[in-house]
């Protein structure tokens, strides 16, 4: 008997182990610096799934990791926070992806090397194997780190069953490759670029407010229902139907922005499952991002529904130590 209940959301995306090394002194290129470092499971898709589970949603992850000790750790951690990892494929012939970041003493990123090993080998067959899972979901989230042909199959599959699709283009190079995924002949529910990714998706400038608005409308013309543009410390713009609204970020002392966009997207999706108004859902997303920005990537932010709700209502942006996992 299959005892699995259908998930609210299926996330189709990458899983990594993140290494964050922070120098304790001014970084001198080519030199060995003293500092501290830590490991934590990462990957955009996996991060979104983790945050959804922490917010109390039922979520399944479709992903690929190596059959190696790092993959063991990533899966054990992700299952432990409540994500269904039944459809995470283990492959003996590839390494689990790693994201290796070096930060300076103020927390700014100096350089990051992403070895997307297993995610680069994420074949459409892994998505096909999750057909029944996708069919039963209320929403599917696809992130741009997976190969384009796999993302294409994932979107088609969800649309075949009329399941709304969220697409996160994740970076400029990935957004350029993913441009043709957004087409007028198939609807995407939500696309979430930052300004540079908006340009990469549309071939239009997106520096001024007027340029952003024009580029956003060109995505609507290509079948995207909701466009939510991330503007970093400024906040975001959300656009759908007759609504076009800029939202401020929740001010915070930034310690590490890694994963803030992933938490923001998870929190937004969490609210959508409750039929909350989209602008209110976006505000909830900003609160989750602010909480995540105030925490080192290596110390996972335990996003709980009440913590984010308090923050969105003007409450504290920093979790107390008891609230941290
Ligand atoms: N300096 C900041 N102060 C307050 N909030 C911030 C700051 N930087 C980022 N944020 C919050 O995090 C959200 C996501 O950050 P950003 O817009 O930089 O996303 P991104 O470009 O997709 O980054 P990433 O790919 O690293 O997630 C912002 O919309 C905002 O809510
Ligand atoms: O090229 C990449 N950079 C960063 C990530 C992941 O982004 C996450 C933060 O949003 C982080 O966990 C890292 O693994 C990736 O998968 N590929």
mmCIF file of C-alpha atoms and ligand atoms in Angstrom:
data_model
loop_
_atom_site.group_PDB
_atom_site.id
_atom_site.type_symbol
_atom_site.label_atom_id
_atom_site.label_comp_id
_atom_site.label_asym_id
_atom_site.label_seq_id
_atom_site.Cartn_x
_atom_site.Cartn_y
_atom_site.Cartn_z
ATOM 1 C CA UNK A 1 0.000 0.000 0.000
ATOM 2 C CA UNK A 2 1.338 3.440 -0.885
ATOM 3 C CA UNK A 3 1.082 5.480 2.298
ATOM 4 C CA UNK A 4 2.372 8.708 0.734
ATOM 5 C CA UNK A 5 -0.133 11.547 0.700
ATOM 6 C CA UNK A 6 0.013 13.840 -2.348
ATOM 7 C CA UNK A 7 2.334 16.781 -1.699
ATOM 8 C CA UNK A 8 1.111 20.367 -1.876
ATOM 9 C CA UNK A 9 4.166 21.325 -3.876
ATOM 10 C CA UNK A 10 6.663 19.407 -5.964
ATOM 11 C CA UNK A 11 10.030 21.142 -6.309
ATOM 12 C CA UNK A 12 12.121 20.082 -9.293
ATOM 13 C CA UNK A 13 15.652 21.383 -8.883
ATOM 14 C CA UNK A 14 19.212 21.067 -7.663
ATOM 15 C CA UNK A 15 20.650 19.817 -4.387
ATOM 16 C CA UNK A 16 24.146 20.766 -3.255
ATOM 17 C CA UNK A 17 26.354 20.870 -0.216
ATOM 18 C CA UNK A 18 27.362 24.497 0.424
ATOM 19 C CA UNK A 19 30.761 25.333 1.922
ATOM 20 C CA UNK A 20 31.069 28.866 3.230
ATOM 21 C CA UNK A 21 34.552 29.981 4.230
ATOM 22 C CA UNK A 22 34.756 33.394 5.892
ATOM 23 C CA UNK A 23 38.130 35.124 6.151
ATOM 24 C CA UNK A 24 38.877 36.779 9.488
ATOM 25 C CA UNK A 25 41.216 39.306 7.914
ATOM 26 C CA UNK A 26 41.252 41.433 4.764
ATOM 27 C CA UNK A 27 41.314 39.094 1.792
ATOM 28 C CA UNK A 28 44.522 39.191 -0.259
ATOM 29 C CA UNK A 29 44.103 37.321 -3.523
ATOM 30 C CA UNK A 30 46.480 34.407 -3.928
ATOM 31 C CA UNK A 31 47.151 34.186 -0.172
ATOM 32 C CA UNK A 32 46.104 31.775 2.527
ATOM 33 C CA UNK A 33 43.853 33.545 5.031
ATOM 34 C CA UNK A 34 42.799 32.502 8.506
ATOM 35 C CA UNK A 35 39.056 32.175 8.970
ATOM 36 C CA UNK A 36 36.153 29.922 9.769
ATOM 37 C CA UNK A 37 34.128 27.646 7.548
ATOM 38 C CA UNK A 38 31.021 25.533 7.681
ATOM 39 C CA UNK A 39 28.988 23.141 5.597
ATOM 40 C CA UNK A 40 25.252 23.195 5.055
ATOM 41 C CA UNK A 41 22.970 21.536 2.524
ATOM 42 C CA UNK A 42 22.092 23.935 -0.307
ATOM 43 C CA UNK A 43 20.936 24.040 -3.908
ATOM 44 C CA UNK A 44 18.128 26.379 -4.939
ATOM 45 C CA UNK A 45 15.462 23.705 -5.356
ATOM 46 C CA UNK A 46 16.449 21.902 -2.181
ATOM 47 C CA UNK A 47 16.523 25.209 -0.240
ATOM 48 C CA UNK A 48 13.014 26.116 -1.400
ATOM 49 C CA UNK A 49 11.770 22.642 -0.459
ATOM 50 C CA UNK A 50 13.412 22.889 2.975
ATOM 51 C CA UNK A 51 11.812 26.258 3.662
ATOM 52 C CA UNK A 52 8.378 25.049 2.552
ATOM 53 C CA UNK A 53 8.672 22.087 4.908
ATOM 54 C CA UNK A 54 9.811 24.352 7.746
ATOM 55 C CA UNK A 55 6.732 26.508 7.117
ATOM 56 C CA UNK A 56 4.583 23.402 7.524
ATOM 57 C CA UNK A 57 3.756 22.517 3.919
ATOM 58 C CA UNK A 58 3.890 19.038 2.445
ATOM 59 C CA UNK A 59 6.601 19.111 -0.188
ATOM 60 C CA UNK A 60 8.394 16.572 -2.346
ATOM 61 C CA UNK A 61 11.771 17.172 -3.979
ATOM 62 C CA UNK A 62 12.727 15.788 -7.379
ATOM 63 C CA UNK A 63 16.498 16.075 -7.673
ATOM 64 C CA UNK A 64 19.746 14.232 -8.389
ATOM 65 C CA UNK A 65 22.684 13.640 -6.059
ATOM 66 C CA UNK A 66 25.680 11.320 -6.189
ATOM 67 C CA UNK A 67 25.839 8.007 -4.397
ATOM 68 C CA UNK A 68 28.500 9.443 -2.104
ATOM 69 C CA UNK A 69 28.801 10.505 1.562
ATOM 70 C CA UNK A 70 27.926 14.128 0.726
ATOM 71 C CA UNK A 71 24.760 12.950 -1.013
ATOM 72 C CA UNK A 72 23.925 10.804 2.046
ATOM 73 C CA UNK A 73 24.245 13.844 4.275
ATOM 74 C CA UNK A 74 22.239 16.156 2.020
ATOM 75 C CA UNK A 75 19.377 13.651 1.787
ATOM 76 C CA UNK A 76 19.379 12.755 5.482
ATOM 77 C CA UNK A 77 19.230 16.430 6.462
ATOM 78 C CA UNK A 78 16.520 17.249 3.921
ATOM 79 C CA UNK A 79 14.359 14.295 4.966
ATOM 80 C CA UNK A 80 14.874 15.241 8.576
ATOM 81 C CA UNK A 81 13.353 18.699 8.049
ATOM 82 C CA UNK A 82 10.280 17.036 6.502
ATOM 83 C CA UNK A 83 10.840 17.002 2.738
ATOM 84 C CA UNK A 84 9.774 13.845 0.886
ATOM 85 C CA UNK A 85 12.985 12.764 -0.892
ATOM 86 C CA UNK A 86 11.586 9.562 -2.403
ATOM 87 C CA UNK A 87 12.122 10.998 -5.892
ATOM 88 C CA UNK A 88 15.691 12.190 -5.342
ATOM 89 C CA UNK A 89 17.749 10.014 -7.705
ATOM 90 C CA UNK A 90 21.090 8.681 -6.447
ATOM 91 C CA UNK A 91 23.694 8.167 -9.164
ATOM 92 C CA UNK A 92 26.899 6.257 -8.623
ATOM 93 C CA UNK A 93 28.595 7.858 -11.635
ATOM 94 C CA UNK A 94 28.391 11.526 -10.561
ATOM 95 C CA UNK A 95 29.415 13.642 -7.560
ATOM 96 C CA UNK A 96 26.870 15.453 -5.431
ATOM 97 C CA UNK A 97 26.995 19.146 -6.371
ATOM 98 C CA UNK A 98 28.923 21.560 -4.170
ATOM 99 C CA UNK A 99 28.809 25.335 -3.887
ATOM 100 C CA UNK A 100 32.056 26.661 -2.459
ATOM 101 C CA UNK A 101 31.909 30.290 -1.382
ATOM 102 C CA UNK A 102 34.587 32.522 0.143
ATOM 103 C CA UNK A 103 33.362 35.560 2.059
ATOM 104 C CA UNK A 104 35.419 38.472 3.335
ATOM 105 C CA UNK A 105 35.396 39.523 6.983
ATOM 106 C CA UNK A 106 32.287 41.687 6.446
ATOM 107 C CA UNK A 107 30.347 38.797 4.892
ATOM 108 C CA UNK A 108 30.613 39.975 1.271
ATOM 109 C CA UNK A 109 31.113 37.260 -1.294
ATOM 110 C CA UNK A 110 34.672 37.239 -2.698
ATOM 111 C CA UNK A 111 34.243 34.291 -5.031
ATOM 112 C CA UNK A 112 32.121 31.162 -5.331
ATOM 113 C CA UNK A 113 32.777 28.034 -7.320
ATOM 114 C CA UNK A 114 29.714 25.940 -8.085
ATOM 115 C CA UNK A 115 30.390 22.345 -9.085
ATOM 116 C CA UNK A 116 26.948 21.387 -10.321
ATOM 117 C CA UNK A 117 28.041 17.817 -11.068
ATOM 118 C CA UNK A 118 24.915 15.771 -10.323
ATOM 119 C CA UNK A 119 22.505 18.596 -11.224
ATOM 120 C CA UNK A 120 24.110 18.881 -14.669
ATOM 121 C CA UNK A 121 23.251 15.190 -15.152
ATOM 122 C CA UNK A 122 19.597 15.649 -14.122
ATOM 123 C CA UNK A 123 17.885 13.862 -16.991
ATOM 124 C CA UNK A 124 14.233 14.197 -18.099
ATOM 125 C CA UNK A 125 13.810 10.526 -17.103
ATOM 126 C CA UNK A 126 14.009 11.558 -13.441
ATOM 127 C CA UNK A 127 11.077 13.897 -14.037
ATOM 128 C CA UNK A 128 9.137 11.235 -15.959
ATOM 129 C CA UNK A 129 9.573 8.900 -12.996
ATOM 130 C CA UNK A 130 7.788 11.487 -10.854
ATOM 131 C CA UNK A 131 4.782 11.680 -13.193
ATOM 132 C CA UNK A 132 2.193 10.571 -10.608
ATOM 133 C CA UNK A 133 3.687 12.887 -8.024
ATOM 134 C CA UNK A 134 3.408 15.889 -10.345
ATOM 135 C CA UNK A 135 -0.128 14.913 -11.332
ATOM 136 C CA UNK A 136 -1.306 15.018 -7.728
ATOM 137 C CA UNK A 137 0.424 18.277 -6.706
ATOM 138 C CA UNK A 138 -1.203 21.663 -6.219
ATOM 139 C CA UNK A 139 1.843 23.425 -7.649
ATOM 140 C CA UNK A 140 5.181 22.615 -9.271
ATOM 141 C CA UNK A 141 8.272 24.729 -8.842
ATOM 142 C CA UNK A 142 11.043 24.392 -11.413
ATOM 143 C CA UNK A 143 14.395 26.111 -10.908
ATOM 144 C CA UNK A 144 16.820 27.019 -13.650
ATOM 145 C CA UNK A 145 19.890 25.137 -12.450
ATOM 146 C CA UNK A 146 18.648 21.901 -13.990
ATOM 147 C CA UNK A 147 19.317 21.267 -17.696
ATOM 148 C CA UNK A 148 16.932 23.171 -19.970
ATOM 149 C CA UNK A 149 15.575 20.051 -21.676
ATOM 150 C CA UNK A 150 14.728 18.629 -18.228
ATOM 151 C CA UNK A 151 13.012 21.869 -17.191
ATOM 152 C CA UNK A 152 11.095 21.773 -20.479
ATOM 153 C CA UNK A 153 9.825 18.235 -19.778
ATOM 154 C CA UNK A 154 8.956 19.204 -16.190
ATOM 155 C CA UNK A 155 6.904 22.201 -17.324
ATOM 156 C CA UNK A 156 5.118 20.189 -20.017
ATOM 157 C CA UNK A 157 4.282 17.469 -17.518
ATOM 158 C CA UNK A 158 2.790 19.903 -15.026
ATOM 159 C CA UNK A 159 0.818 21.693 -17.727
ATOM 160 C CA UNK A 160 -0.485 18.354 -19.025
ATOM 161 C CA UNK A 161 -2.192 17.935 -15.646
ATOM 162 C CA UNK A 162 -3.121 21.613 -15.351
ATOM 163 C CA UNK A 163 -0.836 22.046 -12.365
ATOM 164 C CA UNK A 164 0.377 25.673 -12.022
ATOM 165 C CA UNK A 165 4.107 26.137 -12.638
ATOM 166 C CA UNK A 166 6.494 28.503 -10.876
ATOM 167 C CA UNK A 167 9.804 29.081 -12.655
ATOM 168 C CA UNK A 168 12.854 30.601 -10.948
ATOM 169 C CA UNK A 169 15.527 31.522 -13.534
ATOM 170 C CA UNK A 170 18.257 31.597 -10.785
ATOM 171 C CA UNK A 171 21.093 33.378 -12.644
ATOM 172 C CA UNK A 172 21.863 35.336 -15.802
ATOM 173 C CA UNK A 173 23.586 32.512 -17.721
ATOM 174 C CA UNK A 174 20.851 30.046 -16.773
ATOM 175 C CA UNK A 175 18.128 32.582 -17.659
ATOM 176 C CA UNK A 176 19.674 33.100 -21.112
ATOM 177 C CA UNK A 177 19.550 29.363 -21.752
ATOM 178 C CA UNK A 178 15.995 29.169 -20.406
ATOM 179 C CA UNK A 179 14.582 31.953 -22.587
ATOM 180 C CA UNK A 180 12.600 29.593 -24.829
ATOM 181 C CA UNK A 181 10.942 27.876 -21.869
ATOM 182 C CA UNK A 182 8.703 30.922 -21.594
ATOM 183 C CA UNK A 183 6.392 30.824 -24.592
ATOM 184 C CA UNK A 184 2.963 32.215 -25.375
ATOM 185 C CA UNK A 185 1.679 28.709 -26.244
ATOM 186 C CA UNK A 186 1.961 27.457 -22.675
ATOM 187 C CA UNK A 187 1.108 29.333 -19.539
ATOM 188 C CA UNK A 188 3.429 29.700 -16.592
ATOM 189 C CA UNK A 189 1.813 30.797 -13.365
ATOM 190 C CA UNK A 190 4.753 32.717 -11.879
ATOM 191 C CA UNK A 191 8.276 33.721 -12.945
ATOM 192 C CA UNK A 192 10.670 35.293 -10.433
ATOM 193 C CA UNK A 193 13.708 37.008 -12.018
ATOM 194 C CA UNK A 194 15.958 39.677 -10.548
ATOM 195 C CA UNK A 195 16.648 42.673 -12.802
ATOM 196 C CA UNK A 196 19.585 41.110 -14.658
ATOM 197 C CA UNK A 197 17.679 37.849 -15.165
ATOM 198 C CA UNK A 198 14.688 39.838 -16.442
ATOM 199 C CA UNK A 199 16.940 41.263 -19.141
ATOM 200 C CA UNK A 200 18.339 37.823 -19.915
ATOM 201 C CA UNK A 201 14.831 36.388 -20.282
ATOM 202 C CA UNK A 202 13.477 39.220 -22.418
ATOM 203 C CA UNK A 203 16.477 40.778 -24.214
ATOM 204 C CA UNK A 204 15.181 44.114 -22.926
ATOM 205 C CA UNK A 205 16.968 46.580 -20.609
ATOM 206 C CA UNK A 206 15.639 46.544 -17.037
ATOM 207 C CA UNK A 207 17.537 49.334 -15.272
ATOM 208 C CA UNK A 208 14.977 52.116 -14.887
ATOM 209 C CA UNK A 209 11.485 51.632 -13.453
ATOM 210 C CA UNK A 210 9.947 52.219 -16.893
ATOM 211 C CA UNK A 211 12.253 49.621 -18.456
ATOM 212 C CA UNK A 212 11.389 47.065 -15.774
ATOM 213 C CA UNK A 213 7.674 47.601 -16.402
ATOM 214 C CA UNK A 214 8.076 47.150 -20.154
ATOM 215 C CA UNK A 215 10.134 43.974 -19.731
ATOM 216 C CA UNK A 216 7.617 42.605 -17.205
ATOM 217 C CA UNK A 217 4.782 43.151 -19.672
ATOM 218 C CA UNK A 218 6.701 41.332 -22.368
ATOM 219 C CA UNK A 219 6.725 38.284 -20.058
ATOM 220 C CA UNK A 220 2.956 38.586 -19.583
ATOM 221 C CA UNK A 221 2.683 38.645 -23.387
ATOM 222 C CA UNK A 222 4.580 35.327 -23.364
ATOM 223 C CA UNK A 223 1.992 33.620 -21.170
ATOM 224 C CA UNK A 224 3.307 34.415 -17.657
ATOM 225 C CA UNK A 225 0.461 35.149 -15.223
ATOM 226 C CA UNK A 226 2.457 36.657 -12.348
ATOM 227 C CA UNK A 227 5.873 38.302 -12.642
ATOM 228 C CA UNK A 228 7.701 39.001 -9.388
ATOM 229 C CA UNK A 229 10.965 40.903 -9.893
ATOM 230 C CA UNK A 230 13.536 40.867 -7.074
ATOM 231 C CA UNK A 231 15.250 44.181 -6.529
ATOM 232 C CA UNK A 232 17.743 43.252 -3.777
ATOM 233 C CA UNK A 233 17.767 45.652 -0.809
ATOM 234 C CA UNK A 234 15.062 47.725 -2.519
ATOM 235 C CA UNK A 235 12.458 44.944 -2.395
ATOM 236 C CA UNK A 236 10.489 43.764 -5.417
ATOM 237 C CA UNK A 237 7.865 44.514 -8.034
ATOM 238 C CA UNK A 238 4.875 42.228 -8.447
ATOM 239 C CA UNK A 239 2.700 42.305 -11.551
ATOM 240 C CA UNK A 240 -0.465 40.381 -12.458
ATOM 241 C CA UNK A 241 -3.815 41.241 -14.044
ATOM 242 C CA UNK A 242 -4.271 44.973 -13.416
ATOM 243 C CA UNK A 243 -1.907 45.077 -10.445
ATOM 244 C CA UNK A 244 1.614 46.461 -10.817
ATOM 245 C CA UNK A 245 3.056 47.207 -7.403
ATOM 246 C CA UNK A 246 6.470 47.866 -5.902
ATOM 247 C CA UNK A 247 7.044 46.387 -2.441
ATOM 248 C CA UNK A 248 9.790 47.447 -0.050
ATOM 249 C CA UNK A 249 12.207 44.932 1.432
ATOM 250 C CA UNK A 250 11.997 44.445 5.194
ATOM 251 C CA UNK A 251 15.026 46.358 6.525
ATOM 252 C CA UNK A 252 17.583 44.093 8.190
ATOM 253 C CA UNK A 253 21.252 43.909 9.145
ATOM 254 C CA UNK A 254 22.512 41.644 6.416
ATOM 255 C CA UNK A 255 24.891 38.908 7.527
ATOM 256 C CA UNK A 256 24.661 36.617 4.491
ATOM 257 C CA UNK A 257 22.214 36.935 1.582
ATOM 258 C CA UNK A 258 22.738 33.332 0.430
ATOM 259 C CA UNK A 259 19.373 31.642 0.126
ATOM 260 C CA UNK A 260 17.327 34.799 0.815
ATOM 261 C CA UNK A 261 15.677 34.582 -2.599
ATOM 262 C CA UNK A 262 14.940 30.890 -2.028
ATOM 263 C CA UNK A 263 13.297 31.580 1.347
ATOM 264 C CA UNK A 264 11.336 34.449 -0.193
ATOM 265 C CA UNK A 265 9.966 32.197 -2.927
ATOM 266 C CA UNK A 266 9.089 29.406 -0.488
ATOM 267 C CA UNK A 267 7.242 31.809 1.805
ATOM 268 C CA UNK A 268 5.333 33.281 -1.148
ATOM 269 C CA UNK A 269 4.334 29.798 -2.346
ATOM 270 C CA UNK A 270 3.301 28.906 1.218
ATOM 271 C CA UNK A 271 0.853 31.790 1.212
ATOM 272 C CA UNK A 272 -0.456 30.989 -2.265
ATOM 273 C CA UNK A 273 -1.495 27.573 -0.971
ATOM 274 C CA UNK A 274 -3.760 29.447 1.430
ATOM 275 C CA UNK A 275 -5.305 31.624 -1.292
ATOM 276 C CA UNK A 276 -3.815 34.739 0.253
ATOM 277 C CA UNK A 277 -3.830 37.891 -1.854
ATOM 278 C CA UNK A 278 -0.641 37.975 -3.964
ATOM 279 C CA UNK A 279 0.600 41.301 -2.626
ATOM 280 C CA UNK A 280 0.198 40.057 0.956
ATOM 281 C CA UNK A 281 1.964 36.836 -0.017
ATOM 282 C CA UNK A 282 4.860 38.847 -1.449
ATOM 283 C CA UNK A 283 5.139 40.843 1.791
ATOM 284 C CA UNK A 284 5.292 37.539 3.670
ATOM 285 C CA UNK A 285 8.072 36.535 1.261
ATOM 286 C CA UNK A 286 10.053 39.679 2.068
ATOM 287 C CA UNK A 287 9.806 38.938 5.783
ATOM 288 C CA UNK A 288 11.204 35.440 5.195
ATOM 289 C CA UNK A 289 14.027 36.915 3.087
ATOM 290 C CA UNK A 290 14.908 39.434 5.798
ATOM 291 C CA UNK A 291 15.043 36.722 8.450
ATOM 292 C CA UNK A 292 17.301 34.640 6.190
ATOM 293 C CA UNK A 293 19.604 37.599 5.381
ATOM 294 C CA UNK A 294 20.271 37.992 9.098
ATOM 295 C CA UNK A 295 21.603 34.463 9.470
ATOM 296 C CA UNK A 296 24.792 32.837 8.211
ATOM 297 C CA UNK A 297 24.195 30.243 5.520
ATOM 298 C CA UNK A 298 25.922 27.714 7.713
ATOM 299 C CA UNK A 299 23.432 28.343 10.535
ATOM 300 C CA UNK A 300 20.118 27.415 8.977
ATOM 301 C CA UNK A 301 17.265 29.798 9.609
ATOM 302 C CA UNK A 302 14.414 27.823 11.094
ATOM 303 C CA UNK A 303 11.637 29.674 9.301
ATOM 304 C CA UNK A 304 8.466 29.013 11.192
ATOM 305 C CA UNK A 305 5.095 30.321 10.113
ATOM 306 C CA UNK A 306 4.734 32.403 13.306
ATOM 307 C CA UNK A 307 8.233 33.889 13.075
ATOM 308 C CA UNK A 308 7.664 35.060 9.505
ATOM 309 C CA UNK A 309 4.168 36.299 10.290
ATOM 310 C CA UNK A 310 5.440 38.360 13.243
ATOM 311 C CA UNK A 311 8.216 39.800 11.097
ATOM 312 C CA UNK A 312 5.787 40.634 8.260
ATOM 313 C CA UNK A 313 3.588 42.431 10.796
ATOM 314 C CA UNK A 314 6.494 44.660 11.850
ATOM 315 C CA UNK A 315 7.888 42.404 14.571
ATOM 316 C CA UNK A 316 11.529 41.423 15.095
ATOM 317 C CA UNK A 317 13.683 40.669 12.079
ATOM 318 C CA UNK A 318 16.114 38.623 14.105
ATOM 319 C CA UNK A 319 15.232 35.265 15.622
ATOM 320 C CA UNK A 320 16.174 34.743 19.255
ATOM 321 C CA UNK A 321 18.523 31.860 20.008
ATOM 322 C CA UNK A 322 15.603 29.723 21.274
ATOM 323 C CA UNK A 323 13.803 30.261 17.992
ATOM 324 C CA UNK A 324 16.805 29.098 16.006
ATOM 325 C CA UNK A 325 17.030 25.386 15.324
HETATM 326 N N1 LIG B 1 20.550 44.355 1.731
HETATM 327 C C1 LIG B 1 19.316 43.840 1.919
HETATM 328 N N2 LIG B 1 18.503 44.351 2.887
HETATM 329 C C2 LIG B 1 17.267 43.845 3.106
HETATM 330 N N3 LIG B 1 16.751 42.825 2.390
HETATM 331 C C3 LIG B 1 17.508 42.301 1.427
HETATM 332 C C4 LIG B 1 18.826 42.763 1.134
HETATM 333 N N4 LIG B 1 19.321 42.025 0.116
HETATM 334 C C5 LIG B 1 18.357 41.135 -0.214
HETATM 335 N N5 LIG B 1 17.270 41.315 0.568
HETATM 336 C C6 LIG B 1 16.020 40.550 0.540
HETATM 337 O O1 LIG B 1 16.241 39.325 -0.137
HETATM 338 C C7 LIG B 1 15.419 39.292 -1.316
HETATM 339 C C8 LIG B 1 16.150 38.527 -2.403
HETATM 340 O O2 LIG B 1 17.393 39.145 -2.662
HETATM 341 P P1 LIG B 1 17.803 39.567 -4.120
HETATM 342 O O3 LIG B 1 16.773 40.482 -4.649
HETATM 343 O O4 LIG B 1 19.217 40.023 -4.069
HETATM 344 O O5 LIG B 1 17.623 38.150 -4.852
HETATM 345 P P2 LIG B 1 18.499 37.472 -5.922
HETATM 346 O O6 LIG B 1 19.114 38.498 -6.820
HETATM 347 O O7 LIG B 1 17.635 36.443 -6.529
HETATM 348 O O8 LIG B 1 19.634 36.826 -5.044
HETATM 349 P P3 LIG B 1 19.986 35.309 -4.865
HETATM 350 O O9 LIG B 1 20.112 34.763 -6.248
HETATM 351 O O10 LIG B 1 21.280 35.383 -4.094
HETATM 352 O O11 LIG B 1 18.863 34.704 -4.049
HETATM 353 C C9 LIG B 1 15.127 40.755 -1.628
HETATM 354 O O12 LIG B 1 13.981 40.925 -2.415
HETATM 355 C C10 LIG B 1 14.966 41.321 -0.234
HETATM 356 O O13 LIG B 1 13.683 40.990 0.297
HETATM 357 O O1 LIG B 2 25.814 28.248 -9.644
HETATM 358 C C1 LIG B 2 25.188 28.079 -8.592
HETATM 359 N N1 LIG B 2 25.271 28.974 -7.570
HETATM 360 C C2 LIG B 2 24.562 28.796 -6.396
HETATM 361 C C3 LIG B 2 23.779 27.694 -6.220
HETATM 362 C C4 LIG B 2 22.984 27.459 -4.958
HETATM 363 O O2 LIG B 2 22.258 28.654 -4.671
HETATM 364 C C5 LIG B 2 21.836 28.537 -3.345
HETATM 365 C C6 LIG B 2 21.460 29.886 -2.788
HETATM 366 O O3 LIG B 2 20.417 30.454 -3.531
HETATM 367 C C7 LIG B 2 23.000 27.897 -2.610
HETATM 368 O O4 LIG B 2 22.517 27.017 -1.632
HETATM 369 C C8 LIG B 2 23.797 27.202 -3.710
HETATM 370 O O5 LIG B 2 23.953 25.821 -3.470
HETATM 371 C C9 LIG B 2 23.693 26.739 -7.271
HETATM 372 O O6 LIG B 2 22.971 25.734 -7.166
HETATM 373 N N2 LIG B 2 24.409 26.967 -8.428
#
